[in-house]
Amino acid sequence: MIKIVLMMLFVAVITLCGYLHADQKPDDREALAGLSSAKVIFDVRVADQEKLVFNLKLINETYEGLLSQGIKPKMVIAFRGPGVKLLSSGVIDEEALSLVRDLKKKGVRIEVCSVATRVFKVDNSSLIPEVILVGNVFNSFIGYQNRGYALIAIN
């Protein structure tokens, strides 16, 4: 009998915790307190279209989330690694291209590392026009972080 009562009590507590958690709403106020703008550089190293689309959507959602909370985003997306192949005309899929164009219209700077294009044998002239070819995104990371940009790695 005690086991049954304890089991019922356990189930009740678990159920109550589920209800309490379900009522919780997302809240970024603590992290964003006192900010009027936020600077970030994304280190993007994804190697397939599905991950590229997922992460571009996430970056866009982050941009919109900051705006909706009164924060002006200043963003740079820096591509390196094998994912630079995905940014060529004829390779990038329509959804990813649409997301890149939307982010660019919002003022997001989108860089591609020429070291990576050389290593992964991407013809720089095949890159979509929405991206900016830079010498080395490591230099971008150094420069932007020294100017107060947060670095977020996306693999």
Coordinates of N, CA and C in Angstrom, one line a residue:
M1 N 0.8 -1.2 0.0 CA 0.0 0.0 0.0 C 0.9 1.3 0.0
I2 N 1.9 1.3 0.8 CA 2.8 2.4 0.9 C 3.5 2.6 -0.5
K3 N 3.9 1.5 -1.2 CA 4.5 1.6 -2.5 C 3.5 2.3 -3.5
I4 N 2.3 2.0 -3.4 CA 1.3 2.5 -4.3 C 1.1 4.0 -4.1
V5 N 1.0 4.4 -2.8 CA 0.9 5.8 -2.4 C 2.1 6.6 -2.9
L6 N 3.3 6.1 -2.6 CA 4.5 6.7 -3.0 C 4.6 6.9 -4.6
M7 N 4.2 5.8 -5.3 CA 4.2 5.9 -6.7 C 3.2 7.0 -7.2
M8 N 2.0 7.0 -6.6 CA 1.1 8.0 -7.0 C 1.6 9.4 -6.7
L9 N 2.3 9.6 -5.6 CA 2.8 10.9 -5.2 C 3.9 11.3 -6.2
F10 N 4.8 10.3 -6.6 CA 5.8 10.5 -7.5 C 5.2 11.0 -8.9
V11 N 4.2 10.3 -9.3 CA 3.6 10.7 -10.6 C 3.0 12.1 -10.5
A12 N 2.4 12.4 -9.4 CA 1.8 13.7 -9.2 C 2.8 14.8 -9.2
V13 N 3.9 14.6 -8.6 CA 5.0 15.6 -8.6 C 5.6 15.8 -10.0
I14 N 5.8 14.7 -10.7 CA 6.3 14.7 -12.1 C 5.3 15.5 -12.9
T15 N 4.1 15.2 -12.8 CA 3.0 15.9 -13.6 C 3.0 17.4 -13.3
L16 N 3.1 17.7 -12.0 CA 3.1 19.1 -11.6 C 4.3 19.9 -12.2
C17 N 5.4 19.2 -12.1 CA 6.6 19.8 -12.7 C 6.5 20.1 -14.2
G18 N 5.9 19.2 -14.9 CA 5.6 19.3 -16.3 C 4.7 20.5 -16.6
Y19 N 3.7 20.7 -15.7 CA 2.8 21.9 -15.9 C 3.5 23.2 -15.6
L20 N 4.4 23.2 -14.6 CA 5.1 24.4 -14.2 C 6.1 24.7 -15.3
H21 N 6.8 23.7 -15.9 CA 7.7 24.0 -16.9 C 7.0 24.4 -18.2
A22 N 5.9 23.9 -18.5 CA 5.1 24.3 -19.7 C 4.7 25.7 -19.7
D23 N 4.5 26.3 -18.5 CA 4.1 27.7 -18.4 C 5.2 28.7 -18.5
Q24 N 6.4 28.2 -18.4 CA 7.6 29.1 -18.5 C 7.7 29.6 -19.9
K25 N 8.0 30.9 -20.0 CA 8.1 31.6 -21.3 C 9.6 31.9 -21.5
P26 N 10.1 31.9 -22.7 CA 11.5 32.3 -23.0 C 11.7 33.7 -22.6
D27 N 12.9 33.9 -22.0 CA 13.2 35.3 -21.4 C 14.7 35.5 -21.6
D28 N 15.1 36.5 -22.4 CA 16.5 36.8 -22.6 C 16.9 38.1 -21.9
R29 N 16.0 38.6 -21.1 CA 16.2 40.0 -20.5 C 17.6 40.0 -19.7
E30 N 17.9 39.0 -18.9 CA 19.1 39.0 -18.1 C 20.3 39.2 -19.0
A31 N 20.4 38.4 -20.1 CA 21.6 38.4 -21.0 C 21.7 39.7 -21.7
L32 N 20.5 40.3 -22.1 CA 20.5 41.5 -22.9 C 20.4 42.8 -22.2
A33 N 20.3 42.7 -20.8 CA 20.1 43.9 -20.0 C 21.2 45.0 -20.3
G34 N 20.7 46.2 -20.6 CA 21.6 47.3 -20.8 C 22.1 47.5 -22.2
L35 N 21.8 46.5 -23.1 CA 22.3 46.6 -24.5 C 21.4 47.3 -25.4
S36 N 21.9 48.1 -26.3 CA 21.1 48.8 -27.3 C 21.5 48.2 -28.7
S37 N 22.7 47.5 -28.7 CA 23.2 46.9 -29.9 C 24.0 45.6 -29.5
A38 N 24.1 44.7 -30.4 CA 24.9 43.5 -30.1 C 25.7 43.1 -31.4
K39 N 27.0 42.8 -31.2 CA 27.9 42.5 -32.3 C 28.3 41.0 -32.2
V40 N 28.2 40.3 -33.4 CA 28.5 38.9 -33.4 C 29.1 38.5 -34.7
I41 N 30.1 37.6 -34.7 CA 30.6 37.0 -35.9 C 30.4 35.5 -35.7
F42 N 29.7 34.9 -36.7 CA 29.5 33.5 -36.8 C 30.6 32.8 -37.6
D43 N 31.2 31.8 -37.0 CA 32.2 31.0 -37.6 C 31.5 29.7 -38.2
V44 N 31.2 29.8 -39.5 CA 30.4 28.7 -40.1 C 31.3 27.7 -40.8
R45 N 31.1 26.4 -40.4 CA 31.9 25.4 -41.0 C 31.1 24.2 -41.4
V46 N 29.8 24.4 -41.7 CA 28.9 23.3 -42.1 C 29.3 22.8 -43.5
A47 N 29.1 21.5 -43.7 CA 29.5 21.0 -45.0 C 28.4 20.4 -45.8
D48 N 27.1 20.6 -45.4 CA 26.0 20.1 -46.2 C 24.9 21.1 -46.2
Q49 N 24.1 21.0 -47.3 CA 23.0 22.0 -47.5 C 22.0 22.0 -46.4
E50 N 21.6 20.8 -45.9 CA 20.6 20.8 -44.8 C 21.1 21.5 -43.6
K51 N 22.3 21.3 -43.2 CA 22.9 22.1 -42.0 C 23.0 23.5 -42.3
L52 N 23.4 23.9 -43.6 CA 23.5 25.3 -44.0 C 22.2 26.0 -43.8
V53 N 21.1 25.4 -44.4 CA 19.8 26.0 -44.3 C 19.3 26.1 -42.8
F54 N 19.5 25.0 -42.0 CA 19.1 25.1 -40.6 C 19.8 26.2 -39.9
N55 N 21.1 26.4 -40.1 CA 21.9 27.4 -39.4 C 21.6 28.8 -39.9
L56 N 21.4 29.0 -41.2 CA 21.0 30.3 -41.7 C 19.6 30.7 -41.1
K57 N 18.7 29.7 -41.0 CA 17.4 30.0 -40.3 C 17.6 30.4 -38.9
L58 N 18.5 29.7 -38.2 CA 18.8 30.0 -36.8 C 19.4 31.4 -36.6
I59 N 20.4 31.8 -37.5 CA 21.0 33.1 -37.5 C 19.9 34.2 -37.8
N60 N 19.0 33.9 -38.7 CA 18.0 34.9 -39.0 C 17.0 35.0 -37.8
E61 N 16.7 33.9 -37.2 CA 15.8 34.0 -36.0 C 16.5 34.7 -34.9
T62 N 17.8 34.6 -34.7 CA 18.6 35.3 -33.7 C 18.5 36.8 -34.0
Y63 N 18.7 37.2 -35.3 CA 18.7 38.6 -35.7 C 17.3 39.1 -35.4
E64 N 16.2 38.4 -35.8 CA 14.9 38.9 -35.5 C 14.6 39.0 -34.0
G65 N 15.1 38.0 -33.2 CA 14.9 38.0 -31.8 C 15.5 39.1 -31.1
L66 N 16.7 39.5 -31.5 CA 17.4 40.7 -31.0 C 16.6 41.9 -31.3
L67 N 16.2 42.1 -32.6 CA 15.4 43.3 -33.0 C 14.1 43.4 -32.1
S68 N 13.4 42.3 -32.0 CA 12.1 42.3 -31.2 C 12.3 42.7 -29.8
Q69 N 13.5 42.6 -29.3 CA 13.8 43.0 -27.9 C 14.5 44.3 -27.8
G70 N 14.5 45.1 -28.9 CA 15.0 46.4 -28.9 C 16.5 46.5 -29.1
I71 N 17.2 45.4 -29.5 CA 18.6 45.4 -29.7 C 18.9 45.4 -31.2
K72 N 19.8 46.3 -31.6 CA 20.2 46.4 -33.0 C 21.4 45.4 -33.2
P73 N 21.1 44.4 -34.1 CA 22.2 43.4 -34.3 C 23.2 43.9 -35.4
K74 N 24.4 43.7 -35.1 CA 25.5 43.9 -36.1 C 26.1 42.5 -36.3
M75 N 25.9 41.9 -37.5 CA 26.3 40.5 -37.6 C 27.2 40.3 -38.8
V76 N 28.2 39.4 -38.7 CA 29.0 38.9 -39.7 C 28.9 37.4 -39.7
I77 N 28.8 36.8 -40.9 CA 28.8 35.3 -41.1 C 30.1 35.0 -41.9
A78 N 31.0 34.3 -41.3 CA 32.2 34.0 -41.9 C 32.3 32.5 -42.2
F79 N 32.3 32.1 -43.5 CA 32.4 30.7 -44.0 C 33.8 30.3 -44.2
R80 N 34.1 29.1 -43.7 CA 35.4 28.5 -43.9 C 35.2 27.0 -43.9
G81 N 36.2 26.3 -44.3 CA 36.1 24.8 -44.3 C 35.4 24.4 -45.6
P82 N 35.0 23.1 -45.7 CA 34.5 22.5 -46.9 C 33.1 23.2 -47.3
G83 N 32.5 23.8 -46.3 CA 31.2 24.5 -46.6 C 31.3 25.6 -47.6
V84 N 32.5 26.1 -47.9 CA 32.6 27.1 -48.9 C 32.1 26.6 -50.3
K85 N 32.1 25.3 -50.5 CA 31.7 24.8 -51.8 C 30.2 25.0 -52.0
L86 N 29.5 25.1 -50.9 CA 28.0 25.3 -50.9 C 27.6 26.7 -51.4
L87 N 28.5 27.6 -51.4 CA 28.2 29.0 -51.8 C 28.5 29.3 -53.2
S88 N 28.6 28.3 -54.0 CA 28.8 28.5 -55.5 C 27.5 28.5 -56.2
S89 N 27.4 29.3 -57.2 CA 26.3 29.3 -58.1 C 26.1 27.9 -58.7
G90 N 24.9 27.4 -58.7 CA 24.6 26.1 -59.3 C 24.8 25.0 -58.2
V91 N 25.4 25.3 -57.1 CA 25.5 24.4 -56.0 C 24.6 24.7 -54.8
I92 N 24.5 26.0 -54.5 CA 23.7 26.4 -53.4 C 22.2 26.1 -53.7
D93 N 21.4 25.6 -52.8 CA 20.0 25.3 -53.1 C 19.2 26.6 -52.9
E94 N 18.0 26.6 -53.5 CA 17.2 27.9 -53.5 C 16.8 28.4 -52.1
E95 N 16.6 27.5 -51.2 CA 16.2 27.9 -49.8 C 17.4 28.6 -49.2
A96 N 18.6 28.0 -49.3 CA 19.8 28.6 -48.7 C 20.1 30.0 -49.4
L97 N 19.9 30.0 -50.7 CA 20.2 31.3 -51.4 C 19.2 32.4 -51.0
S98 N 18.0 32.0 -50.8 CA 16.9 33.0 -50.3 C 17.3 33.5 -48.9
L99 N 17.7 32.6 -48.1 CA 18.1 33.0 -46.7 C 19.3 33.9 -46.7
V100 N 20.3 33.6 -47.6 CA 21.5 34.4 -47.7 C 21.1 35.8 -48.2
R101 N 20.2 35.9 -49.2 CA 19.8 37.2 -49.7 C 19.0 38.0 -48.7
D102 N 18.2 37.3 -47.9 CA 17.4 38.0 -46.9 C 18.3 38.6 -45.8
L103 N 19.3 37.8 -45.4 CA 20.3 38.3 -44.4 C 21.1 39.4 -44.9
K104 N 21.5 39.3 -46.1 CA 22.3 40.4 -46.8 C 21.5 41.7 -46.8
K105 N 20.2 41.6 -47.2 CA 19.3 42.8 -47.2 C 19.2 43.4 -45.8
K106 N 19.3 42.6 -44.8 CA 19.2 43.1 -43.4 C 20.5 43.8 -42.9
G107 N 21.5 43.7 -43.8 CA 22.8 44.3 -43.4 C 23.8 43.4 -42.9
V108 N 23.5 42.1 -42.9 CA 24.5 41.1 -42.4 C 25.6 41.0 -43.4
R109 N 26.8 41.0 -43.0 CA 28.0 40.9 -43.8 C 28.3 39.4 -43.9
I110 N 28.5 38.9 -45.2 CA 28.7 37.4 -45.3 C 30.0 37.2 -46.1
E111 N 31.0 36.7 -45.3 CA 32.3 36.5 -45.8 C 32.6 35.0 -46.2
V112 N 33.5 34.8 -47.1 CA 34.0 33.5 -47.5 C 35.5 33.6 -47.5
C113 N 36.1 32.6 -46.9 CA 37.6 32.5 -46.8 C 38.2 32.1 -48.1
S114 N 39.2 32.9 -48.6 CA 39.9 32.5 -49.8 C 40.9 31.3 -49.6
V115 N 41.3 31.2 -48.3 CA 42.2 30.0 -48.0 C 41.4 28.8 -48.2
A116 N 40.1 28.8 -47.7 CA 39.2 27.6 -47.8 C 38.9 27.4 -49.3
T117 N 38.6 28.4 -50.0 CA 38.3 28.2 -51.4 C 39.4 27.6 -52.2
R118 N 40.7 28.0 -51.8 CA 41.9 27.4 -52.5 C 42.0 25.9 -52.0
V119 N 41.9 25.6 -50.8 CA 42.1 24.3 -50.2 C 41.1 23.3 -50.8
F120 N 39.8 23.8 -50.9 CA 38.7 22.9 -51.3 C 38.4 23.1 -52.8
K121 N 39.3 23.8 -53.5 CA 39.3 23.9 -55.0 C 37.9 24.5 -55.5
V122 N 37.6 25.6 -54.9 CA 36.4 26.3 -55.3 C 36.8 27.5 -56.2
D123 N 36.3 27.6 -57.4 CA 36.6 28.7 -58.3 C 36.0 30.0 -57.7
N124 N 36.8 31.0 -57.3 CA 36.2 32.2 -56.6 C 35.2 32.9 -57.5
S125 N 35.3 32.8 -58.8 CA 34.4 33.4 -59.7 C 33.0 32.7 -59.7
S126 N 33.0 31.5 -59.1 CA 31.7 30.8 -59.1 C 30.9 31.1 -57.8
L127 N 31.5 31.9 -56.9 CA 30.8 32.2 -55.6 C 29.6 33.1 -55.9
I128 N 28.5 32.9 -55.2 CA 27.3 33.8 -55.3 C 27.7 35.2 -55.0
P129 N 27.1 36.2 -55.7 CA 27.5 37.6 -55.6 C 27.1 38.2 -54.2
E130 N 26.3 37.5 -53.4 CA 25.9 38.0 -52.1 C 27.0 37.9 -51.1
V131 N 28.1 37.2 -51.4 CA 29.2 37.0 -50.4 C 30.4 37.8 -50.7
I132 N 31.2 38.0 -49.7 CA 32.4 38.8 -49.9 C 33.6 37.9 -49.7
L133 N 34.5 37.8 -50.7 CA 35.7 37.0 -50.5 C 36.7 37.7 -49.7
V134 N 37.2 37.1 -48.7 CA 38.3 37.8 -47.8 C 39.5 36.9 -47.9
G135 N 40.6 37.5 -47.5 CA 41.9 36.7 -47.6 C 41.9 35.5 -46.7
N136 N 41.5 35.8 -45.4 CA 41.6 34.7 -44.4 C 40.6 35.0 -43.3
V137 N 39.6 34.2 -43.1 CA 38.6 34.6 -42.1 C 39.2 34.5 -40.7
F138 N 40.3 33.9 -40.5 CA 41.0 34.0 -39.2 C 41.3 35.5 -38.9
N139 N 41.7 36.2 -39.9 CA 42.0 37.6 -39.7 C 40.7 38.4 -39.4
S140 N 39.6 37.9 -40.0 CA 38.3 38.5 -39.7 C 38.0 38.3 -38.2
F141 N 38.2 37.0 -37.7 CA 37.9 36.7 -36.3 C 38.7 37.6 -35.4
I142 N 40.0 37.7 -35.7 CA 40.9 38.6 -34.9 C 40.4 40.0 -34.9
G143 N 40.1 40.5 -36.1 CA 39.7 41.9 -36.2 C 38.4 42.2 -35.5
Y144 N 37.4 41.4 -35.8 CA 36.1 41.6 -35.2 C 36.0 41.4 -33.7
Q145 N 36.7 40.4 -33.2 CA 36.7 40.1 -31.8 C 37.4 41.3 -31.1
N146 N 38.5 41.8 -31.7 CA 39.1 43.0 -31.0 C 38.3 44.2 -31.1
R147 N 37.2 44.2 -31.9 CA 36.3 45.4 -31.9 C 35.0 45.0 -31.1
G148 N 35.1 44.0 -30.3 CA 33.9 43.7 -29.4 C 32.9 42.7 -30.0
Y149 N 33.1 42.1 -31.1 CA 32.2 41.1 -31.6 C 32.3 39.8 -30.9
A150 N 31.2 39.2 -30.5 CA 31.2 37.8 -29.9 C 31.4 36.8 -31.0
L151 N 32.1 35.8 -30.7 CA 32.4 34.7 -31.7 C 31.5 33.5 -31.4
I152 N 30.7 33.0 -32.4 CA 29.9 31.9 -32.2 C 30.3 30.9 -33.3
A153 N 30.7 29.7 -32.9 CA 31.1 28.6 -33.8 C 29.9 27.8 -34.2
I154 N 29.8 27.6 -35.5 CA 28.7 26.7 -36.0 C 29.4 25.6 -36.8
N155 N 29.2 24.4 -36.4 CA 29.8 23.2 -37.1 C 28.8 22.4 -37.8

